[in-house]
Amino acid sequence: MLLWKASKTMENFIKAGTGKKIGIFVCFNHAHIGGAMTSLINFLNALDTDKYDVDVMFYENDPGNRYGIKEEIRILPQGKQHRSMSASNLIKKAINPLYLIALVRGGYYKKVKHNKEKAVQIMSQQGYKYSRKISREYDAAVAYDVGWCMNYVINRVNAARKILWQHLESEKAGMDLRIDGKCYERADALAFVSTKCMEDYLLRRPEHRQKSWFIPNLLSTGYVRGRGEENVRMPFENPDAYLKLITVARVKFGHKGFDRGVDAFAQLKKDGLLDRVKWIIVGDGRDLPELRKRIHEEGLESVIYPIGARDNPIPYLKECDVFFLPSRYEGKPMAVTEALIMGLVPVVTEYASAREQIRHGTDGLVFPNSRDGIYRGLTRLFSEPDVLEEMKRNIAAQDYGNEKEISAFDAMLEQVLQSGGN
């Protein structure tokens, strides 16, 4: 009833104004394969384009590729408009002392402190200045990602209200909230995909509670299952003979914890528990060569199969039993919900929102977030594979799609437009 009232109030708000649609600008960093991109596509497709006039801009994207975004939404030319090594670009930056200072600071955190995320934060505070200008005025601008995207929306876009979206446990990801403090301060609303991530943020910035909203990642059951109709060939023979685990993620040890997964599998091999187990890893990333090296060193080539990135990984989910995520931290990973929609049992570490996504022992398993926790959890799973059957039945009885929850965005936008959010 409350959501219906919010929707009717939004309609009345539009009618009481100019009668025109509400203009929304949505900004994202890089068009890529991954959970945040899937979330963006489903968010855009759920927007009511009878009420909203929507433009979306990526920092970088493939011109002409709509990525499954519905035709009613305009995709603007990308924000990046320079060639990195062009003379004009280099001269502009060389004569800007603030850019040079940021370059030195960013290089220090990346090369000395090995903190790429903080380096990106620092450079993003200057990078937006060299991006495409847009002349249109909007009612609301949404930064659906951090970094360049956040700085661009706050400092470059002409909009009455500005909204920042949070998808990660920022500090665990290596980010420093103080660097982007002015952006958070100037935003009219902050959207969090996880209640735990929101409460963690508010512990540090309690003054922002009134403008903080929980809005879950949106995912359509039809969208996911439609992408899963393609047939694929598994990278090993006789797949029906095995318990098949799959991970779809960027191969980044510090985030996704693949190193811990390989360590656990190495011990499980010694325990004699891998005879009927296969683990497929779908994804690319900077640690993929090291992952393959570790698999070889542990003699696990016939158990673990890192097959690289795929434009559409969903068909591989259809062929597997368990979605395995050994992450050190997460926001609220879309891949887990995709797996549930495809009928897999998610087996994950206890990241911030794990128990918001999974009912432990009912439709998935949540392991302690440590090497030993992963090893012990997998030991139980491989020793007692029958525990999966009841969870699979429970999953089959549920619909994990939630595209109707776009009404939460409608309600937030209504309040922000009427009150300013702060």
Tab-separated table of C-alpha atoms in Angstrom:
chain	number	residue	atom	x	y	z
A	1	MET	CA	0.000	0.000	0.000
A	2	LEU	CA	2.828	2.430	0.840
A	3	LEU	CA	4.543	1.705	-2.478
A	4	TRP	CA	1.225	2.253	-4.354
A	5	LYS	CA	0.806	5.593	-2.571
A	6	ALA	CA	4.379	6.557	-3.489
A	7	SER	CA	3.692	5.773	-7.144
A	8	LYS	CA	0.429	7.795	-7.173
A	9	THR	CA	2.143	10.691	-5.419
A	10	MET	CA	4.855	10.695	-8.096
A	11	GLU	CA	2.189	10.821	-10.829
A	12	ASN	CA	0.486	13.734	-9.069
A	13	PHE	CA	3.854	15.462	-8.639
A	14	ILE	CA	4.462	15.271	-12.396
A	15	LYS	CA	0.942	16.502	-13.219
A	16	ALA	CA	1.233	19.404	-10.789
A	17	GLY	CA	4.442	20.582	-12.474
A	18	THR	CA	5.081	21.332	-16.118
A	19	GLY	CA	3.443	18.159	-17.365
A	20	LYS	CA	6.767	17.110	-18.853
A	21	LYS	CA	8.636	13.959	-17.973
A	22	ILE	CA	11.232	14.120	-15.229
A	23	GLY	CA	14.680	14.359	-16.805
A	24	ILE	CA	17.210	11.920	-15.327
A	25	PHE	CA	20.917	11.611	-16.107
A	26	VAL	CA	22.553	8.300	-15.124
A	27	CYS	CA	26.326	7.962	-15.104
A	28	PHE	CA	28.524	4.833	-14.972
A	29	ASN	CA	32.264	4.283	-15.321
A	30	HIS	CA	33.107	1.550	-17.825
A	31	ALA	CA	30.722	-0.683	-19.749
A	32	HIS	CA	31.950	-4.166	-18.830
A	33	ILE	CA	30.916	-7.681	-17.922
A	34	GLY	CA	30.149	-7.779	-14.215
A	35	GLY	CA	27.625	-7.468	-11.433
A	36	ALA	CA	27.496	-3.659	-11.257
A	37	MET	CA	26.849	-3.477	-15.000
A	38	THR	CA	24.096	-6.092	-14.713
A	39	SER	CA	22.585	-4.053	-11.885
A	40	LEU	CA	22.714	-0.889	-14.007
A	41	ILE	CA	21.012	-2.557	-16.999
A	42	ASN	CA	18.197	-3.936	-14.853
A	43	PHE	CA	17.772	-0.585	-13.078
A	44	LEU	CA	17.507	1.290	-16.369
A	45	ASN	CA	15.118	-1.241	-17.882
A	46	ALA	CA	12.865	-1.053	-14.816
A	47	LEU	CA	12.485	2.743	-15.028
A	48	ASP	CA	9.079	3.901	-16.237
A	49	THR	CA	9.897	5.877	-19.372
A	50	ASP	CA	6.332	7.231	-19.454
A	51	LYS	CA	7.349	9.230	-16.360
A	52	TYR	CA	11.094	9.629	-16.880
A	53	ASP	CA	13.171	10.975	-19.763
A	54	VAL	CA	16.476	9.168	-19.246
A	55	ASP	CA	19.995	9.740	-20.591
A	56	VAL	CA	22.855	7.437	-19.647
A	57	MET	CA	26.573	8.112	-20.076
A	58	PHE	CA	29.551	5.812	-19.637
A	59	TYR	CA	33.115	7.038	-19.215
A	60	GLU	CA	34.022	4.452	-21.848
A	61	ASN	CA	31.800	2.194	-23.903
A	62	ASP	CA	31.502	0.531	-27.295
A	63	PRO	CA	29.616	2.933	-29.619
A	64	GLY	CA	26.492	1.325	-31.010
A	65	ASN	CA	26.328	-1.385	-28.332
A	66	ARG	CA	23.195	-1.005	-26.209
A	67	TYR	CA	24.163	-3.796	-23.770
A	68	GLY	CA	20.522	-4.865	-23.496
A	69	ILE	CA	19.333	-1.402	-22.385
A	70	LYS	CA	15.838	-0.689	-23.722
A	71	GLU	CA	15.476	1.602	-26.715
A	72	GLU	CA	13.514	4.299	-24.853
A	73	ILE	CA	16.690	5.265	-22.977
A	74	ARG	CA	19.300	7.364	-24.777
A	75	ILE	CA	22.948	6.348	-24.536
A	76	LEU	CA	25.038	9.516	-24.869
A	77	PRO	CA	28.553	9.674	-26.351
A	78	GLN	CA	31.102	8.480	-23.800
A	79	GLY	CA	32.533	10.882	-21.255
A	80	LYS	CA	36.139	10.220	-22.222
A	81	GLN	CA	36.909	12.397	-25.231
A	82	HIS	CA	40.709	12.492	-25.333
A	83	ARG	CA	43.415	10.113	-26.420
A	84	SER	CA	45.615	9.450	-23.411
A	85	MET	CA	48.908	10.046	-25.244
A	86	SER	CA	47.785	12.891	-27.505
A	87	ALA	CA	49.891	16.048	-27.379
A	88	SER	CA	46.948	18.290	-26.469
A	89	ASN	CA	45.914	16.009	-23.603
A	90	LEU	CA	49.438	15.820	-22.209
A	91	ILE	CA	49.954	19.593	-22.436
A	92	LYS	CA	46.654	20.369	-20.682
A	93	LYS	CA	47.592	18.123	-17.769
A	94	ALA	CA	51.242	19.198	-17.639
A	95	ILE	CA	50.288	22.847	-17.029
A	96	ASN	CA	47.755	22.015	-14.330
A	97	PRO	CA	49.540	21.879	-10.937
A	98	LEU	CA	46.573	20.211	-9.231
A	99	TYR	CA	46.637	17.403	-11.782
A	100	LEU	CA	50.392	16.931	-11.332
A	101	ILE	CA	50.009	16.770	-7.537
A	102	ALA	CA	47.244	14.192	-7.922
A	103	LEU	CA	49.429	12.211	-10.330
A	104	VAL	CA	52.242	12.039	-7.776
A	105	ARG	CA	49.890	11.129	-4.904
A	106	GLY	CA	48.078	8.551	-6.999
A	107	GLY	CA	51.349	6.996	-8.134
A	108	TYR	CA	52.517	6.757	-4.522
A	109	TYR	CA	49.416	4.856	-3.394
A	110	LYS	CA	49.440	2.603	-6.452
A	111	LYS	CA	53.158	1.768	-6.670
A	112	VAL	CA	54.330	2.094	-3.049
A	113	LYS	CA	51.218	1.313	-1.009
A	114	HIS	CA	49.776	-1.108	-3.619
A	115	ASN	CA	46.374	0.487	-3.140
A	116	LYS	CA	44.975	0.970	-6.651
A	117	GLU	CA	41.515	1.898	-5.373
A	118	LYS	CA	42.784	4.895	-3.410
A	119	ALA	CA	44.934	5.946	-6.363
A	120	VAL	CA	41.838	5.895	-8.589
A	121	GLN	CA	39.959	8.021	-6.046
A	122	ILE	CA	42.709	10.632	-6.090
A	123	MET	CA	42.980	10.762	-9.889
A	124	SER	CA	39.199	10.858	-10.317
A	125	GLN	CA	39.098	14.215	-8.544
A	126	GLN	CA	41.001	15.663	-11.504
A	127	GLY	CA	39.966	13.319	-14.336
A	128	TYR	CA	36.385	14.554	-14.602
A	129	LYS	CA	37.675	17.993	-15.664
A	130	TYR	CA	38.901	16.565	-18.974
A	131	SER	CA	35.640	14.789	-19.787
A	132	ARG	CA	32.829	15.662	-22.164
A	133	LYS	CA	30.600	18.580	-21.239
A	134	ILE	CA	26.833	18.230	-21.531
A	135	SER	CA	24.603	21.248	-21.959
A	136	ARG	CA	21.247	19.757	-20.985
A	137	GLU	CA	19.759	20.511	-17.568
A	138	TYR	CA	18.244	17.602	-15.626
A	139	ASP	CA	15.873	17.248	-12.716
A	140	ALA	CA	18.104	14.575	-11.182
A	141	ALA	CA	21.542	13.095	-11.853
A	142	VAL	CA	22.500	9.647	-10.609
A	143	ALA	CA	26.094	8.468	-10.165
A	144	TYR	CA	25.645	4.704	-10.329
A	145	ASP	CA	29.304	4.101	-9.477
A	146	VAL	CA	32.136	5.730	-7.530
A	147	GLY	CA	35.383	7.325	-8.744
A	148	TRP	CA	35.149	9.340	-11.969
A	149	CYS	CA	31.403	8.804	-12.124
A	150	MET	CA	30.780	10.365	-8.711
A	151	ASN	CA	33.017	13.357	-9.346
A	152	TYR	CA	31.527	13.943	-12.786
A	153	VAL	CA	27.944	14.030	-11.496
A	154	ILE	CA	28.705	16.266	-8.522
A	155	ASN	CA	30.974	18.731	-10.335
A	156	ARG	CA	30.080	18.610	-14.017
A	157	VAL	CA	26.388	17.823	-14.483
A	158	ASN	CA	23.756	20.558	-14.297
A	159	ALA	CA	20.963	18.918	-12.280
A	160	ALA	CA	18.584	20.125	-9.580
A	161	ARG	CA	19.255	17.075	-7.412
A	162	LYS	CA	22.158	14.632	-7.273
A	163	ILE	CA	22.178	11.027	-6.076
A	164	LEU	CA	25.203	8.811	-5.342
A	165	TRP	CA	24.944	5.003	-5.437
A	166	GLN	CA	27.073	2.709	-3.270
A	167	HIS	CA	27.711	-0.917	-4.319
A	168	LEU	CA	30.723	-1.851	-2.143
A	169	GLU	CA	32.068	-2.044	1.371
A	170	SER	CA	34.193	0.992	0.549
A	171	GLU	CA	36.846	0.791	3.251
A	172	LYS	CA	37.386	-2.952	2.865
A	173	ALA	CA	37.854	-2.297	-0.845
A	174	GLY	CA	40.787	-0.023	0.049
A	175	MET	CA	38.968	3.269	-0.484
A	176	ASP	CA	39.264	6.295	1.806
A	177	LEU	CA	35.885	7.957	2.382
A	178	ARG	CA	37.617	11.173	3.425
A	179	ILE	CA	38.891	11.704	-0.128
A	180	ASP	CA	35.341	11.821	-1.496
A	181	GLY	CA	33.907	13.532	1.572
A	182	LYS	CA	32.874	16.687	-0.300
A	183	CYS	CA	30.981	14.618	-2.882
A	184	TYR	CA	28.998	12.819	-0.174
A	185	GLU	CA	28.352	16.140	1.546
A	186	ARG	CA	27.012	17.805	-1.604
A	187	ALA	CA	24.836	14.860	-2.654
A	188	ASP	CA	21.096	15.186	-2.090
A	189	ALA	CA	20.672	11.444	-1.535
A	190	LEU	CA	22.833	8.369	-0.987
A	191	ALA	CA	21.560	4.972	-2.166
A	192	PHE	CA	22.989	1.742	-0.716
A	193	VAL	CA	22.384	-1.746	-2.121
A	194	SER	CA	22.858	-3.339	1.302
A	195	THR	CA	21.462	-2.318	4.693
A	196	LYS	CA	24.695	-3.483	6.343
A	197	CYS	CA	26.814	-1.294	4.038
A	198	MET	CA	24.502	1.636	4.758
A	199	GLU	CA	24.703	1.209	8.527
A	200	ASP	CA	28.502	0.851	8.383
A	201	TYR	CA	28.686	4.143	6.467
A	202	LEU	CA	26.344	5.876	8.921
A	203	LEU	CA	28.516	4.850	11.854
A	204	ARG	CA	31.113	7.224	10.385
A	205	ARG	CA	28.712	9.835	8.977
A	206	PRO	CA	25.567	9.758	11.162
A	207	GLU	CA	24.623	13.248	9.963
A	208	HIS	CA	23.750	11.722	6.574
A	209	ARG	CA	21.055	9.375	7.881
A	210	GLN	CA	18.166	11.495	6.618
A	211	LYS	CA	19.429	11.351	3.047
A	212	SER	CA	20.470	7.667	3.042
A	213	TRP	CA	18.269	5.057	1.378
A	214	PHE	CA	18.386	1.303	1.000
A	215	ILE	CA	17.611	0.382	-2.619
A	216	PRO	CA	18.474	-3.210	-3.564
A	217	ASN	CA	20.135	-4.207	-6.797
A	218	LEU	CA	17.352	-4.961	-9.255
A	219	LEU	CA	17.319	-8.187	-11.221
A	220	SER	CA	14.648	-9.620	-13.501
A	221	THR	CA	14.071	-13.380	-13.456
A	222	GLY	CA	13.088	-13.242	-17.128
A	223	TYR	CA	16.249	-11.304	-18.016
A	224	VAL	CA	18.535	-13.833	-16.324
A	225	ARG	CA	16.809	-16.988	-17.549
A	226	GLY	CA	16.554	-15.585	-21.057
A	227	ARG	CA	20.329	-15.140	-21.135
A	228	GLY	CA	20.754	-18.705	-19.897
A	229	GLU	CA	19.083	-20.344	-22.896
A	230	GLU	CA	22.308	-20.589	-24.897
A	231	ASN	CA	24.065	-23.975	-24.882
A	232	VAL	CA	27.715	-24.227	-23.877
A	233	ARG	CA	30.297	-26.988	-23.710
A	234	MET	CA	31.865	-27.731	-20.360
A	235	PRO	CA	35.700	-27.802	-20.203
A	236	PHE	CA	35.792	-31.462	-19.060
A	237	GLU	CA	34.230	-34.740	-20.105
A	238	ASN	CA	31.235	-36.476	-18.506
A	239	PRO	CA	30.061	-33.437	-16.477
A	240	ASP	CA	27.056	-35.270	-14.990
A	241	ALA	CA	29.436	-37.410	-12.952
A	242	TYR	CA	30.659	-34.483	-10.843
A	243	LEU	CA	29.554	-31.978	-8.241
A	244	LYS	CA	30.181	-28.779	-10.193
A	245	LEU	CA	31.093	-25.489	-8.532
A	246	ILE	CA	31.275	-22.246	-10.489
A	247	THR	CA	32.515	-18.736	-9.746
A	248	VAL	CA	31.794	-15.785	-12.011
A	249	ALA	CA	33.942	-12.832	-10.956
A	250	ARG	CA	36.938	-10.690	-11.734
A	251	VAL	CA	40.115	-12.587	-10.899
A	252	LYS	CA	41.434	-10.333	-8.178
A	253	PHE	CA	42.864	-12.075	-5.119
A	254	GLY	CA	42.546	-9.127	-2.724
A	255	HIS	CA	38.828	-8.869	-3.441
A	256	LYS	CA	37.430	-12.192	-4.647
A	257	GLY	CA	39.742	-14.447	-2.607
A	258	PHE	CA	40.594	-16.995	-5.305
A	259	ASP	CA	43.942	-17.586	-3.600
A	260	ARG	CA	42.079	-18.808	-0.511
A	261	GLY	CA	39.889	-21.037	-2.663
A	262	VAL	CA	42.912	-22.701	-4.272
A	263	ASP	CA	44.541	-23.178	-0.847
A	264	ALA	CA	41.388	-24.900	0.405
A	265	PHE	CA	41.209	-27.150	-2.653
A	266	ALA	CA	44.884	-28.086	-2.237
A	267	GLN	CA	44.181	-29.314	1.300
A	268	LEU	CA	40.982	-31.061	0.206
A	269	LYS	CA	42.997	-32.914	-2.435
A	270	LYS	CA	45.267	-34.226	0.325
A	271	ASP	CA	42.136	-35.267	2.217
A	272	GLY	CA	40.929	-37.261	-0.797
A	273	LEU	CA	37.703	-35.247	-1.209
A	274	LEU	CA	38.062	-34.014	-4.789
A	275	ASP	CA	37.506	-37.185	-6.821
A	276	ARG	CA	33.994	-36.124	-7.854
A	277	VAL	CA	34.388	-32.335	-7.757
A	278	LYS	CA	35.040	-29.723	-10.461
A	279	TRP	CA	35.390	-25.946	-10.061
A	280	ILE	CA	34.908	-23.643	-13.064
A	281	ILE	CA	36.064	-20.020	-12.845
A	282	VAL	CA	34.585	-17.588	-15.381
A	283	GLY	CA	36.284	-14.222	-15.480
A	284	ASP	CA	39.373	-12.246	-16.363
A	285	GLY	CA	41.543	-9.971	-14.275
A	286	ARG	CA	45.014	-8.980	-13.265
A	287	ASP	CA	45.581	-12.081	-11.117
A	288	LEU	CA	44.494	-14.649	-13.716
A	289	PRO	CA	48.111	-15.622	-14.650
A	290	GLU	CA	48.972	-16.080	-10.964
A	291	LEU	CA	45.799	-18.109	-10.423
A	292	ARG	CA	46.734	-20.477	-13.244
A	293	LYS	CA	50.252	-20.749	-11.841
A	294	ARG	CA	48.963	-21.708	-8.390
A	295	ILE	CA	46.583	-24.275	-9.853
A	296	HIS	CA	49.502	-25.861	-11.725
A	297	GLU	CA	51.781	-25.835	-8.678
A	298	GLU	CA	49.141	-27.621	-6.598
A	299	GLY	CA	48.450	-30.185	-9.323
A	300	LEU	CA	44.807	-29.115	-9.599
A	301	GLU	CA	44.546	-28.710	-13.405
A	302	SER	CA	42.055	-31.591	-13.608
A	303	VAL	CA	39.877	-30.057	-10.859
A	304	ILE	CA	39.921	-26.260	-11.301
A	305	TYR	CA	39.228	-24.743	-14.720
A	306	PRO	CA	39.805	-20.964	-15.107
A	307	ILE	CA	38.257	-20.465	-18.551
A	308	GLY	CA	38.591	-16.683	-18.753
A	309	ALA	CA	35.928	-14.092	-19.464
A	310	ARG	CA	32.728	-14.864	-21.367
A	311	ASP	CA	30.339	-12.292	-22.834
A	312	ASN	CA	27.481	-14.286	-21.328
A	313	PRO	CA	28.409	-16.495	-18.363
A	314	ILE	CA	24.802	-17.413	-17.448
A	315	PRO	CA	24.655	-20.597	-19.593
A	316	TYR	CA	27.545	-21.996	-17.535
A	317	LEU	CA	25.505	-21.476	-14.372
A	318	LYS	CA	22.762	-23.621	-15.862
A	319	GLU	CA	25.212	-26.557	-16.079
A	320	CYS	CA	26.453	-26.342	-12.476
A	321	ASP	CA	25.252	-27.157	-8.950
A	322	VAL	CA	26.931	-24.671	-6.611
A	323	PHE	CA	27.931	-21.013	-6.878
A	324	PHE	CA	31.139	-20.603	-4.865
A	325	LEU	CA	32.295	-17.139	-3.767
A	326	PRO	CA	35.377	-17.016	-1.470
A	327	SER	CA	35.471	-13.186	-1.355
A	328	ARG	CA	37.228	-11.160	1.306
A	329	TYR	CA	34.570	-8.431	0.989
A	330	GLU	CA	31.522	-7.610	-1.130
A	331	GLY	CA	28.685	-5.126	-1.333
A	332	LYS	CA	25.760	-7.187	-2.534
A	333	PRO	CA	26.992	-9.268	-5.489
A	334	MET	CA	24.572	-9.650	-8.368
A	335	ALA	CA	26.193	-12.946	-9.354
A	336	VAL	CA	24.782	-14.597	-6.215
A	337	THR	CA	21.231	-13.593	-7.093
A	338	GLU	CA	21.761	-14.679	-10.708
A	339	ALA	CA	22.867	-18.069	-9.416
A	340	LEU	CA	19.778	-18.387	-7.210
A	341	ILE	CA	17.536	-17.524	-10.152
A	342	MET	CA	19.268	-20.280	-12.157
A	343	GLY	CA	18.693	-22.773	-9.328
A	344	LEU	CA	22.231	-23.042	-7.946
A	345	VAL	CA	23.059	-23.226	-4.250
A	346	PRO	CA	25.290	-20.285	-3.277
A	347	VAL	CA	28.203	-21.116	-0.991
A	348	VAL	CA	29.877	-17.889	0.126
A	349	THR	CA	32.031	-16.275	2.783
A	350	GLU	CA	30.407	-13.956	5.298
A	351	TYR	CA	30.725	-10.610	3.546
A	352	ALA	CA	28.616	-7.616	4.676
A	353	SER	CA	25.321	-8.553	3.034
A	354	ALA	CA	25.718	-12.343	2.876
A	355	ARG	CA	22.843	-13.039	5.253
A	356	GLU	CA	20.669	-10.472	3.492
A	357	GLN	CA	21.017	-12.516	0.301
A	358	ILE	CA	21.158	-16.046	1.702
A	359	ARG	CA	19.210	-17.917	4.363
A	360	HIS	CA	22.011	-20.053	5.756
A	361	GLY	CA	21.133	-23.729	5.585
A	362	THR	CA	17.871	-23.024	3.730
A	363	ASP	CA	18.900	-21.734	0.317
A	364	GLY	CA	22.677	-21.507	0.683
A	365	LEU	CA	25.677	-21.745	2.998
A	366	VAL	CA	27.648	-18.910	4.584
A	367	PHE	CA	31.194	-19.797	5.658
A	368	PRO	CA	33.378	-17.862	8.109
A	369	ASN	CA	35.399	-15.310	6.144
A	370	SER	CA	38.829	-16.947	6.459
A	371	ARG	CA	40.990	-19.603	4.813
A	372	ASP	CA	40.117	-22.098	7.534
A	373	GLY	CA	36.426	-21.191	7.322
A	374	ILE	CA	36.413	-21.884	3.579
A	375	TYR	CA	38.281	-25.177	4.020
A	376	ARG	CA	35.993	-26.423	6.782
A	377	GLY	CA	32.856	-25.383	4.934
A	378	LEU	CA	33.907	-27.132	1.730
A	379	THR	CA	34.941	-30.205	3.722
A	380	ARG	CA	31.380	-30.520	4.993
A	381	LEU	CA	29.917	-29.865	1.552
A	382	PHE	CA	32.073	-32.475	-0.197
A	383	SER	CA	31.670	-35.029	2.594
A	384	GLU	CA	27.880	-34.607	2.753
A	385	PRO	CA	26.725	-33.562	-0.757
A	386	ASP	CA	23.147	-34.590	0.115
A	387	VAL	CA	22.800	-31.315	2.082
A	388	LEU	CA	22.376	-29.601	-1.289
A	389	GLU	CA	19.209	-31.406	-2.320
A	390	GLU	CA	16.815	-29.794	0.151
A	391	MET	CA	18.329	-26.367	-0.515
A	392	LYS	CA	17.817	-26.865	-4.263
A	393	ARG	CA	14.146	-27.645	-3.635
A	394	ASN	CA	13.801	-24.528	-1.483
A	395	ILE	CA	15.417	-22.401	-4.192
A	396	ALA	CA	13.140	-23.823	-6.902
A	397	ALA	CA	10.105	-22.733	-4.875
A	398	GLN	CA	11.217	-19.073	-4.721
A	399	ASP	CA	11.300	-16.199	-7.211
A	400	TYR	CA	14.459	-14.188	-6.589
A	401	GLY	CA	13.688	-11.526	-9.191
A	402	ASN	CA	12.857	-8.120	-7.714
A	403	GLU	CA	12.453	-5.660	-10.581
A	404	LYS	CA	9.205	-4.384	-9.003
A	405	GLU	CA	11.289	-2.823	-6.240
A	406	ILE	CA	12.060	0.039	-8.625
A	407	SER	CA	9.254	1.664	-6.598
A	408	ALA	CA	11.857	2.279	-3.876
A	409	PHE	CA	13.763	4.482	-6.320
A	410	ASP	CA	10.519	6.245	-7.266
A	411	ALA	CA	9.853	7.013	-3.601
A	412	MET	CA	13.392	8.287	-3.012
A	413	LEU	CA	13.321	10.481	-6.111
A	414	GLU	CA	9.946	11.961	-5.160
A	415	GLN	CA	11.217	13.001	-1.754
A	416	VAL	CA	14.516	14.298	-3.099
A	417	LEU	CA	12.795	16.400	-5.769
A	418	GLN	CA	10.347	17.867	-3.281
A	419	SER	CA	12.664	18.497	-0.364
A	420	GLY	CA	16.175	18.564	-1.752
A	421	GLY	CA	17.195	15.482	0.200
A	422	ASN	CA	19.350	17.289	2.780
